[in-house]
Coordinates of C-alpha atoms and ligand atoms in Angstrom, one line a residue:
M504 CA -48.6 49.0 -79.5
N505 CA -51.1 46.2 -79.1
I506 CA -48.5 43.4 -79.0
P507 CA -46.4 43.5 -75.9
T508 CA -42.8 44.4 -77.3
L509 CA -39.7 44.4 -75.3
A510 CA -36.1 44.9 -76.2
V511 CA -33.7 42.5 -74.2
V512 CA -30.7 44.6 -73.4
G513 CA -27.7 44.5 -71.1
H514 CA -23.8 43.8 -70.8
P515 CA -22.4 41.6 -73.7
N516 CA -22.5 37.8 -72.9
K517 CA -25.1 37.8 -70.0
G518 CA -27.6 35.6 -71.7
K519 CA -29.7 38.1 -73.7
S520 CA -30.1 36.0 -76.6
S521 CA -30.6 32.9 -74.5
I522 CA -33.6 34.8 -72.8
V523 CA -35.0 35.7 -76.2
S524 CA -34.7 32.1 -77.4
A525 CA -36.3 30.5 -74.3
L526 CA -39.3 32.9 -74.2
T527 CA -40.0 32.7 -78.0
E528 CA -39.1 28.9 -78.2
Q529 CA -36.8 29.4 -81.2
E530 CA -33.8 27.4 -81.6
H531 CA -32.1 29.3 -84.6
I532 CA -31.2 32.3 -82.5
A533 CA -27.3 32.5 -82.2
I534 CA -26.1 32.0 -78.6
S535 CA -22.5 31.6 -77.8
E536 CA -19.9 31.9 -75.2
I537 CA -18.0 34.5 -77.4
S538 CA -18.9 37.9 -76.2
G539 CA -20.2 40.1 -78.9
T540 CA -22.1 37.4 -80.7
T541 CA -25.2 39.5 -81.4
T542 CA -24.4 42.5 -83.6
K543 CA -27.7 43.7 -84.9
A544 CA -31.0 44.3 -83.2
Q545 CA -33.5 41.6 -84.4
A546 CA -37.1 41.1 -83.5
F547 CA -38.5 37.7 -82.7
D548 CA -42.2 36.9 -82.4
Y549 CA -43.6 34.3 -79.9
K550 CA -46.3 32.9 -82.1
I551 CA -48.9 30.2 -81.6
S552 CA -51.1 29.3 -84.6
E553 CA -49.9 32.4 -86.5
K554 CA -51.0 34.7 -83.6
T555 CA -48.1 36.8 -82.2
L556 CA -48.5 36.8 -78.3
Y557 CA -45.5 39.0 -77.8
T558 CA -42.3 40.2 -79.5
L559 CA -38.9 40.2 -78.0
I560 CA -35.9 42.2 -79.7
D561 CA -32.5 40.6 -79.3
T562 CA -29.8 43.3 -79.3
P563 CA -26.1 43.6 -78.9
G564 CA -24.6 44.3 -75.5
F565 CA -23.5 47.9 -74.4
Q566 CA -19.8 48.5 -75.5
R567 CA -19.2 52.1 -74.4
P568 CA -22.0 53.0 -72.0
R569 CA -19.9 55.5 -70.1
Q570 CA -18.8 57.5 -73.2
V571 CA -22.5 57.5 -74.5
L572 CA -23.7 58.8 -71.1
E573 CA -21.2 61.5 -71.0
L574 CA -22.1 62.6 -74.5
L575 CA -25.8 62.6 -73.4
Q576 CA -24.9 64.6 -70.3
S577 CA -23.1 67.1 -72.2
L578 CA -26.4 68.1 -73.9
Q579 CA -27.6 69.1 -70.4
P580 CA -31.2 67.9 -70.9
D581 CA -33.7 68.4 -68.2
A582 CA -35.8 65.3 -67.3
S583 CA -38.4 66.3 -70.0
Q584 CA -35.7 66.3 -72.6
R585 CA -33.8 63.2 -71.9
L586 CA -35.5 61.0 -74.5
S587 CA -35.0 63.6 -77.2
A588 CA -31.3 63.8 -76.3
I589 CA -31.1 60.1 -76.9
K590 CA -32.8 60.5 -80.2
T591 CA -30.4 63.2 -81.1
F592 CA -27.4 61.0 -80.2
I593 CA -28.8 58.1 -82.4
D594 CA -29.2 60.6 -85.4
Q595 CA -25.8 62.1 -84.9
Y596 CA -23.9 59.0 -84.6
A597 CA -25.9 56.8 -87.0
S598 CA -22.9 56.3 -89.4
N599 CA -20.3 56.0 -86.7
P600 CA -19.3 52.4 -86.0
K601 CA -17.9 53.3 -82.7
F602 CA -21.4 53.4 -81.1
N603 CA -23.0 50.8 -83.3
S604 CA -24.0 48.6 -80.4
E605 CA -25.6 51.3 -78.4
I606 CA -27.5 52.6 -81.5
E607 CA -28.8 49.2 -82.3
L608 CA -30.1 48.6 -78.8
L609 CA -31.5 52.1 -78.2
E610 CA -33.3 52.5 -81.5
P611 CA -36.1 49.9 -80.7
I612 CA -36.5 51.5 -77.4
V613 CA -36.9 55.1 -78.5
N614 CA -39.4 53.6 -81.1
G615 CA -41.6 52.4 -78.3
A616 CA -40.3 49.0 -77.0
S617 CA -40.3 48.3 -73.3
I618 CA -37.1 47.2 -71.7
I619 CA -35.9 43.8 -70.3
Y620 CA -32.4 44.4 -68.6
V621 CA -30.4 41.3 -68.2
V622 CA -27.7 40.8 -65.5
D623 CA -25.7 37.8 -64.2
G624 CA -26.6 36.9 -60.7
S625 CA -23.4 35.0 -60.3
A626 CA -21.2 37.9 -60.8
P627 CA -21.1 40.8 -58.3
Y628 CA -22.6 44.2 -58.8
S629 CA -20.4 47.1 -59.5
G630 CA -20.7 50.8 -60.4
E631 CA -19.7 50.1 -64.0
Y632 CA -23.4 49.0 -64.7
E633 CA -24.8 52.4 -63.5
A634 CA -24.0 54.1 -66.8
E635 CA -26.1 51.4 -68.7
M636 CA -29.0 51.7 -66.2
T637 CA -29.0 55.4 -66.2
I638 CA -29.3 55.6 -70.1
L639 CA -32.1 53.1 -70.0
Q640 CA -33.8 55.2 -67.2
W641 CA -33.4 58.4 -69.5
T642 CA -35.6 56.6 -72.3
G643 CA -38.5 56.8 -69.9
Q644 CA -39.8 53.3 -71.2
A645 CA -41.3 50.7 -68.9
R646 CA -38.4 48.7 -67.6
M647 CA -38.0 45.3 -66.0
A648 CA -34.6 43.6 -64.9
L649 CA -34.0 39.9 -65.2
I650 CA -31.3 38.3 -63.0
N651 CA -29.9 35.4 -64.8
P652 CA -28.1 33.1 -62.4
I653 CA -25.5 31.9 -65.0
S654 CA -23.5 30.0 -62.7
G655 CA -25.3 30.4 -59.4
E656 CA -27.3 32.8 -57.3
Q657 CA -24.5 34.2 -55.1
F658 CA -25.0 37.9 -55.9
V659 CA -28.8 37.9 -56.6
E660 CA -29.7 39.9 -53.4
Q661 CA -27.0 42.5 -54.1
W662 CA -28.3 43.0 -57.6
Q663 CA -31.8 43.3 -56.3
Q664 CA -30.8 46.1 -54.1
A665 CA -29.2 48.0 -57.0
L666 CA -31.8 47.1 -59.6
K667 CA -34.9 48.2 -57.8
Q668 CA -33.7 51.8 -58.0
F669 CA -33.9 51.7 -61.7
F670 CA -36.5 49.1 -62.7
N671 CA -40.2 48.8 -62.0
V672 CA -40.0 45.0 -61.8
V673 CA -37.1 42.9 -60.9
Q674 CA -37.1 38.9 -61.2
V675 CA -34.8 36.1 -61.2
F676 CA -35.0 34.2 -64.6
N677 CA -33.0 31.2 -65.7
P678 CA -33.3 30.7 -69.5
M679 CA -31.8 27.3 -69.4
Q680 CA -34.5 25.8 -67.3
S681 CA -38.0 24.5 -68.4
Q682 CA -40.2 27.5 -69.3
T683 CA -43.5 25.9 -68.4
D684 CA -43.7 27.7 -64.9
Q685 CA -41.2 30.5 -65.6
R686 CA -43.3 31.7 -68.6
D687 CA -46.4 32.3 -66.4
N688 CA -44.3 34.5 -64.1
M689 CA -43.0 36.5 -67.0
L690 CA -46.4 37.1 -68.4
L691 CA -47.5 38.3 -65.0
A692 CA -44.4 40.5 -64.8
M693 CA -45.2 42.0 -68.2
S694 CA -48.7 42.9 -67.1
V695 CA -47.5 44.6 -63.9
L696 CA -44.8 46.5 -66.0
K697 CA -47.6 47.8 -68.4
P698 CA -51.2 47.5 -67.3
E699 CA -52.3 48.3 -70.8
W700 CA -51.0 44.9 -71.8
Q701 CA -53.1 43.1 -69.4
T702 CA -55.9 42.1 -71.9
A703 CA -53.4 40.9 -74.5
L704 CA -51.4 39.0 -71.9
S705 CA -54.3 37.2 -70.3
S706 CA -55.5 36.2 -73.8
A707 CA -51.9 35.1 -74.6
Q708 CA -51.9 33.0 -71.3
Q709 CA -55.2 31.3 -72.4
T710 CA -53.7 30.5 -75.9
I711 CA -50.6 29.0 -74.3
T712 CA -52.7 26.8 -71.9
L713 CA -54.9 25.6 -74.8
N714 CA -51.8 24.9 -77.0
E715 CA -50.2 23.0 -74.2
Q716 CA -53.2 20.9 -74.0
Q717 CA -53.3 20.2 -77.6
I718 CA -49.7 19.3 -77.8
R719 CA -50.3 16.9 -75.1
V720 CA -53.1 15.2 -76.9
E721 CA -51.0 15.1 -80.2
S722 CA -48.1 13.6 -78.5
A723 CA -50.3 11.0 -76.9
H724 CA -51.6 10.0 -80.1
L725 CA -48.1 9.8 -81.6
I726 CA -47.0 7.4 -78.8
A727 CA -50.3 5.3 -79.0
E728 CA -49.6 4.8 -82.9
Y729 CA -46.1 3.9 -82.2
L730 CA -46.8 1.4 -79.5
Q731 CA -49.6 -0.2 -81.6
S732 CA -47.4 -0.5 -84.6
V733 CA -44.4 -1.8 -82.7
L734 CA -46.1 -4.2 -80.5
A735 CA -48.1 -5.7 -83.5
H736 CA -44.9 -6.0 -85.7
S737 CA -43.5 -9.4 -86.7
E738 CA -40.7 -10.3 -89.0
K739 CA -40.0 -13.6 -90.8
L740 CA -37.0 -15.2 -92.4
P741 CA -37.0 -18.5 -94.3
L742 CA -34.7 -21.1 -92.8
S743 CA -32.0 -21.9 -95.1
K744 CA -30.8 -25.4 -96.0
T745 CA -27.2 -24.3 -96.2
L746 CA -27.0 -21.8 -93.3
P747 CA -27.1 -23.0 -89.7
E748 CA -30.3 -22.0 -88.0
S749 CA -28.4 -19.9 -85.5
A750 CA -27.3 -17.5 -88.3
T751 CA -30.9 -17.0 -89.4
R752 CA -31.9 -16.5 -85.8
E753 CA -29.2 -13.8 -85.4
G754 CA -30.1 -12.2 -88.6
L755 CA -33.8 -12.0 -87.6
K756 CA -33.0 -10.5 -84.2
K757 CA -30.7 -7.9 -85.8
S758 CA -33.2 -7.0 -88.3
Y759 CA -35.8 -6.6 -85.6
E760 CA -33.5 -4.5 -83.6
V761 CA -33.1 -2.2 -86.5
Y762 CA -36.7 -1.9 -86.9
L763 CA -37.2 -1.0 -83.2
K764 CA -34.5 1.5 -83.4
S765 CA -35.9 3.2 -86.5
K766 CA -39.4 3.2 -85.2
E767 CA -38.2 4.9 -81.9
A768 CA -36.0 7.4 -83.8
K769 CA -39.0 8.3 -86.0
L770 CA -41.3 8.8 -82.9
Q771 CA -38.5 11.0 -81.3
Q772 CA -38.1 13.1 -84.4
Q773 CA -42.1 13.6 -84.4
L774 CA -42.0 14.7 -80.8
R775 CA -39.1 17.0 -81.5
T776 CA -40.9 18.6 -84.4
L777 CA -44.0 19.0 -82.1
Y778 CA -41.9 21.0 -79.5
A779 CA -40.1 23.1 -82.2
H780 CA -36.8 21.3 -81.2
S781 CA -35.9 19.8 -84.6
L782 CA -32.1 20.5 -84.0
L783 CA -32.0 18.8 -80.8
L784 CA -29.7 15.7 -80.6
T785 CA -30.2 13.0 -78.1
E786 CA -27.9 10.8 -75.9
M787 CA -30.1 7.7 -75.2
E788 CA -29.1 4.2 -75.1
D789 CA -30.5 2.1 -78.0
I790 CA -33.5 -0.1 -77.2
K791 CA -32.5 -3.7 -77.5
I792 CA -34.5 -6.9 -77.7
D793 CA -31.9 -8.7 -75.8
F794 CA -34.1 -10.1 -73.3
P795 CA -31.7 -10.7 -70.5
E796 CA -30.9 -7.1 -70.8
L797 CA -34.6 -6.0 -71.1
F798 CA -35.1 -7.7 -67.8
D799 CA -32.0 -6.2 -66.3
R800 CA -32.8 -4.7 -62.9
N801 CA -31.6 -1.3 -63.9
H802 CA -34.1 -1.2 -66.6
W803 CA -36.9 -2.2 -64.2
Y804 CA -35.6 0.5 -61.9
I805 CA -35.4 3.1 -64.6
F806 CA -39.1 2.6 -65.6
G807 CA -40.2 2.4 -62.1
L808 CA -42.3 -0.9 -62.4
D809 CA -40.9 -3.7 -60.4
R810 CA -41.7 -7.2 -61.2
K811 CA -44.3 -7.6 -58.6
K812 CA -46.2 -4.7 -60.0
I813 CA -46.2 -6.1 -63.5
I814 CA -47.3 -9.5 -62.3
L815 CA -50.1 -7.9 -60.4
L816 CA -51.2 -5.8 -63.3
T817 CA -51.0 -8.7 -65.7
S818 CA -53.2 -11.0 -63.7
A819 CA -55.5 -8.1 -62.9
A820 CA -55.9 -7.3 -66.6
G821 CA -57.1 -11.1 -67.0
F822 CA -54.1 -12.3 -68.8
A823 CA -52.9 -15.2 -66.7
T824 CA -49.5 -16.5 -68.1
G825 CA -51.0 -19.7 -69.3
A826 CA -53.5 -17.8 -71.4
A827 CA -51.0 -15.5 -72.8
L828 CA -49.0 -18.4 -73.7
D829 CA -52.0 -20.2 -75.5
L830 CA -52.8 -17.0 -77.3
G831 CA -49.4 -16.7 -78.6
L832 CA -49.5 -20.3 -80.0
G833 CA -52.4 -20.2 -82.5
G834 CA -52.8 -21.9 -85.9
G835 CA -49.9 -24.2 -86.8
T836 CA -47.1 -22.6 -85.0
F837 CA -45.0 -24.1 -82.3
M838 CA -42.1 -23.0 -80.3
T839 CA -38.9 -25.0 -80.2
G840 CA -36.9 -25.4 -77.1
A841 CA -33.8 -24.3 -79.0
L842 CA -35.1 -21.1 -80.0
I843 CA -36.3 -20.3 -76.5
G844 CA -33.2 -21.5 -75.2
G845 CA -31.1 -19.3 -77.4
L846 CA -33.0 -16.0 -76.8
G847 CA -35.0 -16.2 -73.7
S848 CA -33.6 -18.6 -71.1
A849 CA -32.2 -15.9 -68.9
A850 CA -35.4 -14.1 -69.2
V851 CA -37.4 -17.2 -68.4
S852 CA -35.4 -17.9 -65.4
T853 CA -35.4 -14.3 -64.0
F854 CA -38.9 -13.7 -64.9
A855 CA -40.4 -17.2 -64.8
S856 CA -44.1 -16.0 -64.7
D857 CA -44.3 -14.5 -68.2
R858 CA -43.1 -15.4 -71.6
P859 CA -40.0 -13.6 -72.9
D860 CA -40.9 -13.4 -76.4
K861 CA -42.9 -15.1 -79.1
I862 CA -40.6 -16.7 -81.7
K863 CA -42.1 -19.3 -83.8
I864 CA -41.3 -21.7 -86.5
K865 CA -44.0 -21.9 -89.1
H866 CA -44.4 -24.8 -91.5
L867 CA -45.0 -23.3 -94.9
P868 CA -47.5 -25.1 -97.2
L869 CA -44.6 -26.0 -99.6
G870 CA -42.7 -27.7 -96.8
G871 CA -40.2 -24.9 -96.2
E872 CA -39.7 -23.5 -92.8
Q873 CA -39.4 -19.9 -91.5
L874 CA -38.5 -18.3 -88.4
Q875 CA -40.8 -15.6 -87.0
I876 CA -40.1 -12.9 -84.4
G877 CA -42.9 -11.0 -82.9
P878 CA -45.4 -9.8 -82.4
I879 CA -43.8 -9.6 -79.0
N880 CA -46.6 -10.2 -76.6
N881 CA -44.7 -9.4 -73.5
I882 CA -46.1 -6.8 -71.2
A883 CA -42.7 -5.9 -69.7
F884 CA -41.5 -5.1 -73.2
A885 CA -44.6 -3.0 -73.8
F886 CA -44.1 -1.1 -70.6
N887 CA -40.4 -0.5 -71.4
L888 CA -41.4 1.0 -74.8
L889 CA -43.9 3.2 -73.2
G890 CA -41.6 4.2 -70.4
R891 CA -38.9 5.3 -72.9
A892 CA -41.4 7.1 -75.0
L893 CA -42.8 9.1 -72.0
H894 CA -39.4 9.9 -70.6
Y895 CA -38.2 11.1 -74.0
N896 CA -41.4 13.2 -74.4
Q897 CA -41.0 14.8 -71.1
A898 CA -37.4 15.6 -71.6
V899 CA -37.8 17.3 -75.0
K900 CA -40.9 19.2 -73.6
S901 CA -38.9 20.6 -70.6
H902 CA -35.7 21.3 -72.7
S903 CA -35.4 25.0 -72.9
H904 CA -34.7 26.4 -76.5
A905 CA -31.8 28.3 -75.1
N906 CA -30.1 25.1 -74.0
R907 CA -28.0 24.0 -77.0
D908 CA -26.5 21.0 -75.3
D909 CA -27.6 17.4 -76.5
L910 CA -30.7 16.3 -74.9
S911 CA -29.7 14.3 -71.9
L912 CA -32.4 12.1 -70.4
G913 CA -31.3 11.8 -66.7
D914 CA -33.2 9.6 -64.4
A915 CA -36.8 8.9 -65.3
N916 CA -39.6 9.5 -62.8
S917 CA -39.9 6.1 -61.2
D918 CA -43.4 6.9 -60.2
W919 CA -44.9 7.7 -63.6
I920 CA -47.5 4.9 -63.6
N921 CA -49.1 6.2 -60.4
A922 CA -50.4 9.3 -62.3
L923 CA -53.1 6.7 -63.2
N924 CA -55.5 5.3 -60.6
N925 CA -55.6 1.6 -60.2
R926 CA -58.4 1.1 -62.6
Q927 CA -56.7 3.0 -65.2
Q928 CA -53.5 1.2 -64.7
V929 CA -55.2 -2.1 -65.4
S930 CA -56.9 -0.6 -68.4
L931 CA -53.5 0.4 -69.8
T932 CA -52.0 -3.0 -69.1
R933 CA -55.0 -4.6 -70.9
L934 CA -54.7 -2.2 -73.9
L935 CA -50.8 -2.8 -74.2
K936 CA -51.4 -6.7 -74.0
S937 CA -54.0 -6.5 -76.9
A938 CA -51.8 -4.3 -78.9
S939 CA -49.9 -7.1 -80.2
S940 CA -53.0 -8.4 -82.0
G941 CA -54.1 -5.0 -83.3
L942 CA -56.2 -2.4 -81.4
K943 CA -59.6 -1.2 -82.7
E944 CA -60.0 2.6 -83.3
S945 CA -61.9 3.0 -80.0
E946 CA -59.2 1.1 -78.1
R947 CA -56.4 3.3 -79.6
E948 CA -58.3 6.3 -78.5
S949 CA -58.6 5.0 -75.0
L950 CA -54.9 4.2 -75.0
A951 CA -54.1 7.9 -76.1
Q952 CA -56.5 9.2 -73.4
L953 CA -54.6 7.2 -70.8
L954 CA -51.3 8.5 -72.2
V955 CA -52.5 12.1 -71.9
K956 CA -53.2 11.5 -68.2
L957 CA -49.7 10.0 -67.9
M958 CA -48.3 13.1 -69.2
C959 CA -50.2 15.7 -67.2
D960 CA -48.1 17.8 -64.8
S961 CA -49.0 17.2 -61.3
K962 CA -50.6 20.8 -61.2
N963 CA -53.2 19.8 -63.8
S964 CA -53.4 16.1 -63.4
A965 CA -57.0 15.0 -63.0
N966 CA -57.4 11.4 -61.8
Ligands
GTP1235 N1 -25.1 27.7 -67.4 C1 -25.6 28.8 -68.0 N2 -25.2 29.3 -69.1 C2 -25.9 30.4 -69.6 C3 -27.0 30.9 -69.0 N3 -27.4 32.1 -69.7 C4 -26.6 32.1 -70.8 N4 -25.6 31.1 -70.7 C5 -24.5 31.0 -71.6 O1 -23.8 32.2 -71.6 C6 -23.1 32.4 -73.0 C7 -23.8 33.7 -73.5 O2 -25.2 33.6 -73.8 P1 -25.8 34.5 -74.9 O3 -27.3 34.4 -74.7 O4 -25.3 34.3 -76.2 O5 -25.5 36.0 -74.3 P2 -25.8 37.4 -75.0 O6 -25.9 38.3 -73.8 O7 -26.8 37.4 -75.9 O8 -24.3 37.6 -75.6 P3 -23.9 38.7 -76.7 O9 -24.7 38.5 -77.9 O10 -22.6 38.3 -77.0 O11 -23.9 40.1 -76.1 C8 -23.7 31.2 -73.8 O12 -22.6 30.3 -73.8 C9 -24.8 30.7 -73.0 O13 -25.0 29.2 -73.2 C10 -27.5 30.3 -67.8 O14 -28.4 30.7 -67.3 N5 -26.8 29.3 -67.4
MG1236 MG1 -26.6 37.7 -78.0

């Protein structure tokens, strides 16, 4: 077989399907706390750009390993006849539902698949597993064991002692954790298991690395597009003679929030598609343009940039507050104290050195008036959008396909901006600042390149 092919076998409910799901990045494989979920052997390919890198066969768990071993032993095969004994057993009991699970799991192995035997490192070893391991040994196929620490690593050492007598390679593997590093180890383990797979596996490794880089570039472009369109967005509502101005203001703010929410939801959906996670639900607080909240200290903490840092970056980017204000007040527009008072006074007082937003009243040629919100030319707002997008991207990227819980975002890395050097941080600030008036193609590309750098794992970050 040119494509490395392994059957994933073991006791029921020990995470076999979870391991197949994690290593082939497939979210449709049935995983459940109910023992006996998998009833048929099924092959899943790990594919990138239509190329199969390896195949894993999900199987039902052993149900009657002792009885099967006794049947096999009753044939009294010597070592050279044991594989044939297993084939005979499969043929003889093919139509007997009693040994359905054993037949399903042994068939791919006698047909040439290597073996991944899965055990739970949080439950103690016991002799009851020996019948399973002996049957697998009798197949004579290359075998590795994975210790899945389902609820802890208490018995990992004990398992290692037992497993190394039956398996060529023994490794701890947690299907619920991010696969980025674990997959490298698995590819290595597979090539130790079967040296004839080495060429295929090192080519697989290259394909995976290239694919990761490509996905990083794609997600950076998605986020750059998103930032550009949100930061340049504005909405207008005519002021009514019959409704109080406050109602128009509230309506406009609501409509802007709906817009922000839908843009962020769309970005998140695009990122999920990129990482083959279309079923993943997310628990994430909605973004709000409630400025006092935007400036809430918790938000600042979450996205790691304190006010001093923003002020520093903003002045370094050449946008002194006064200049930003002037820029925001071109052509026949003016801000009313009432509007700023209504939406931004808390922000102004907590963050006096920057404008909270840009809300304008425009005189229309026909004499009517309209309220306008946006483009929001506020660097803190831009950093908040970016911080949330990067945080989400990182969370989806590292969410294992075996983990069927909703995506929970946890704490963001408070140091994210320091993946860029000072010069790059200033360029980023400048680009975010200009985004409200539209970025040129080349600027959008520079923004995407900075985002790629922000997304690099520390191991391959190149400052
Ligand atoms: N916390 C945690 N749960 C796990 C882990 N691995 C598996 N599980 C859970 O254990 C249960 C069984 O996982 P499956 O992958 O369906 O196990 P299986 O061996 O395929 O089970 P059968 O098909 O019934 O033989 C599921 O609820 C999984 O979410 C793990 O590493 N950590
Ligand atoms: Mg299963």
